[in-house]
mmCIF file of C-alpha atoms in Angstrom:
data_model
loop_
_atom_site.group_PDB
_atom_site.id
_atom_site.type_symbol
_atom_site.label_atom_id
_atom_site.label_comp_id
_atom_site.label_asym_id
_atom_site.label_seq_id
_atom_site.Cartn_x
_atom_site.Cartn_y
_atom_site.Cartn_z
ATOM 1 C CA UNK A 167 14.969 -12.434 -14.966
ATOM 2 C CA UNK A 168 12.476 -13.135 -17.716
ATOM 3 C CA UNK A 169 9.271 -14.662 -16.443
ATOM 4 C CA UNK A 170 10.169 -14.013 -12.783
ATOM 5 C CA UNK A 171 7.315 -11.959 -11.360
ATOM 6 C CA UNK A 172 9.329 -11.046 -8.264
ATOM 7 C CA UNK A 173 12.280 -9.519 -10.117
ATOM 8 C CA UNK A 174 12.582 -5.865 -9.248
ATOM 9 C CA UNK A 175 10.006 -5.973 -6.457
ATOM 10 C CA UNK A 176 10.857 -4.195 -3.223
ATOM 11 C CA UNK A 177 12.997 -6.358 -0.970
ATOM 12 C CA UNK A 178 13.814 -8.895 -3.652
ATOM 13 C CA UNK A 179 17.072 -9.451 -5.416
ATOM 14 C CA UNK A 180 17.285 -9.124 -9.160
ATOM 15 C CA UNK A 181 19.781 -11.050 -11.261
ATOM 16 C CA UNK A 182 23.303 -10.199 -10.195
ATOM 17 C CA UNK A 183 22.440 -8.257 -7.046
ATOM 18 C CA UNK A 184 22.639 -9.503 -3.458
ATOM 19 C CA UNK A 185 19.441 -9.853 -1.411
ATOM 20 C CA UNK A 186 18.429 -6.727 0.500
ATOM 21 C CA UNK A 187 19.340 -6.592 4.195
ATOM 22 C CA UNK A 188 16.682 -5.975 6.877
ATOM 23 C CA UNK A 189 17.295 -2.215 7.013
ATOM 24 C CA UNK A 190 16.905 -1.920 3.240
ATOM 25 C CA UNK A 191 13.751 -4.019 3.294
ATOM 26 C CA UNK A 192 12.260 -1.825 6.052
ATOM 27 C CA UNK A 193 13.100 1.348 4.115
ATOM 28 C CA UNK A 194 11.610 -0.078 0.907
ATOM 29 C CA UNK A 195 8.427 -1.105 2.745
ATOM 30 C CA UNK A 196 8.078 2.489 3.997
ATOM 31 C CA UNK A 197 8.880 4.007 0.614
ATOM 32 C CA UNK A 198 6.536 1.765 -1.347
ATOM 33 C CA UNK A 199 3.718 1.662 1.209
ATOM 34 C CA UNK A 200 0.505 3.655 1.214
ATOM 35 C CA UNK A 201 0.744 7.432 1.555
ATOM 36 C CA UNK A 202 -0.932 8.562 4.766
ATOM 37 C CA UNK A 203 -1.022 12.349 4.367
ATOM 38 C CA UNK A 204 -3.737 14.386 2.645
ATOM 39 C CA UNK A 205 -2.650 14.809 -0.971
ATOM 40 C CA UNK A 206 -3.522 16.938 -3.979
ATOM 41 C CA UNK A 207 -2.672 15.811 -7.522
ATOM 42 C CA UNK A 208 -3.043 18.275 -10.394
ATOM 43 C CA UNK A 209 -2.694 17.201 -14.010
ATOM 44 C CA UNK A 210 -3.119 19.106 -17.254
ATOM 45 C CA UNK A 211 -5.785 17.582 -19.488
ATOM 46 C CA UNK A 212 -3.681 18.351 -22.565
ATOM 47 C CA UNK A 213 -0.377 17.001 -21.166
ATOM 48 C CA UNK A 214 1.518 15.457 -24.081
ATOM 49 C CA UNK A 215 4.406 14.254 -21.880
ATOM 50 C CA UNK A 216 2.506 12.189 -19.313
ATOM 51 C CA UNK A 217 -0.940 10.867 -20.127
ATOM 52 C CA UNK A 218 -3.660 11.821 -17.670
ATOM 53 C CA UNK A 219 -4.559 8.120 -17.497
ATOM 54 C CA UNK A 220 -1.321 7.537 -15.549
ATOM 55 C CA UNK A 221 -3.145 8.794 -12.468
ATOM 56 C CA UNK A 222 -6.199 6.562 -12.929
ATOM 57 C CA UNK A 223 -6.598 4.464 -9.787
ATOM 58 C CA UNK A 224 -3.874 6.409 -7.988
ATOM 59 C CA UNK A 225 -6.228 7.047 -5.069
ATOM 60 C CA UNK A 226 -5.769 3.393 -4.056
ATOM 61 C CA UNK A 227 -2.237 4.328 -2.932
ATOM 62 C CA UNK A 228 -3.480 6.825 -0.341
ATOM 63 C CA UNK A 229 -4.978 6.014 3.059
ATOM 64 C CA UNK A 230 -5.938 9.607 3.821
ATOM 65 C CA UNK A 231 -7.727 12.099 1.573
ATOM 66 C CA UNK A 232 -6.623 12.236 -2.041
ATOM 67 C CA UNK A 233 -7.890 14.853 -4.461
ATOM 68 C CA UNK A 234 -7.154 14.411 -8.182
ATOM 69 C CA UNK A 235 -7.929 17.379 -10.398
ATOM 70 C CA UNK A 236 -7.510 17.406 -14.167
ATOM 71 C CA UNK A 237 -7.228 20.970 -15.426
ATOM 72 C CA UNK A 238 -8.756 21.616 -18.872
ATOM 73 C CA UNK A 239 -6.722 23.711 -21.283
ATOM 74 C CA UNK A 240 -3.437 22.946 -19.537
ATOM 75 C CA UNK A 241 -0.586 20.742 -20.629
ATOM 76 C CA UNK A 242 2.529 19.495 -18.850
ATOM 77 C CA UNK A 243 3.440 22.937 -17.484
ATOM 78 C CA UNK A 244 0.026 23.588 -16.004
ATOM 79 C CA UNK A 245 1.409 25.953 -13.347
ATOM 80 C CA UNK A 246 2.688 28.215 -16.154
ATOM 81 C CA UNK A 247 -0.266 27.725 -18.505
ATOM 82 C CA UNK A 248 -3.048 28.119 -15.920
ATOM 83 C CA UNK A 249 -1.335 29.814 -12.932
ATOM 84 C CA UNK A 250 -4.491 31.240 -11.324
ATOM 85 C CA UNK A 251 -6.377 27.961 -11.608
ATOM 86 C CA UNK A 252 -3.448 25.999 -10.162
ATOM 87 C CA UNK A 253 -2.944 28.507 -7.349
ATOM 88 C CA UNK A 254 -6.660 28.482 -6.528
ATOM 89 C CA UNK A 255 -6.673 24.665 -6.256
ATOM 90 C CA UNK A 256 -3.545 24.637 -4.091
ATOM 91 C CA UNK A 257 -4.833 27.387 -1.791
ATOM 92 C CA UNK A 258 -8.212 25.692 -1.520
ATOM 93 C CA UNK A 259 -6.552 22.405 -0.630
ATOM 94 C CA UNK A 260 -4.274 24.011 1.987
ATOM 95 C CA UNK A 261 -7.184 25.913 3.529
ATOM 96 C CA UNK A 262 -9.438 22.854 3.788
#
């Protein structure tokens, strides 16, 4: 609904849909809550599909370690464009 700040929020009903039951609300709270596992986020600096700024402030969603790495010279398919760099970051993360 226009002007309704709660429309589309987890656990709330939007126009024309019934309110969520308790099980759905519990599942949504889990799905939309903070992420509690160590996480690595890689993004190509030259990604023309998803702006690197999309991940700005993303670390606020994580309660455990979060490492954000922007890879220069890589676009959206950074694992194909910079395979050694991507592999090195993943291996380093897994070994830490």
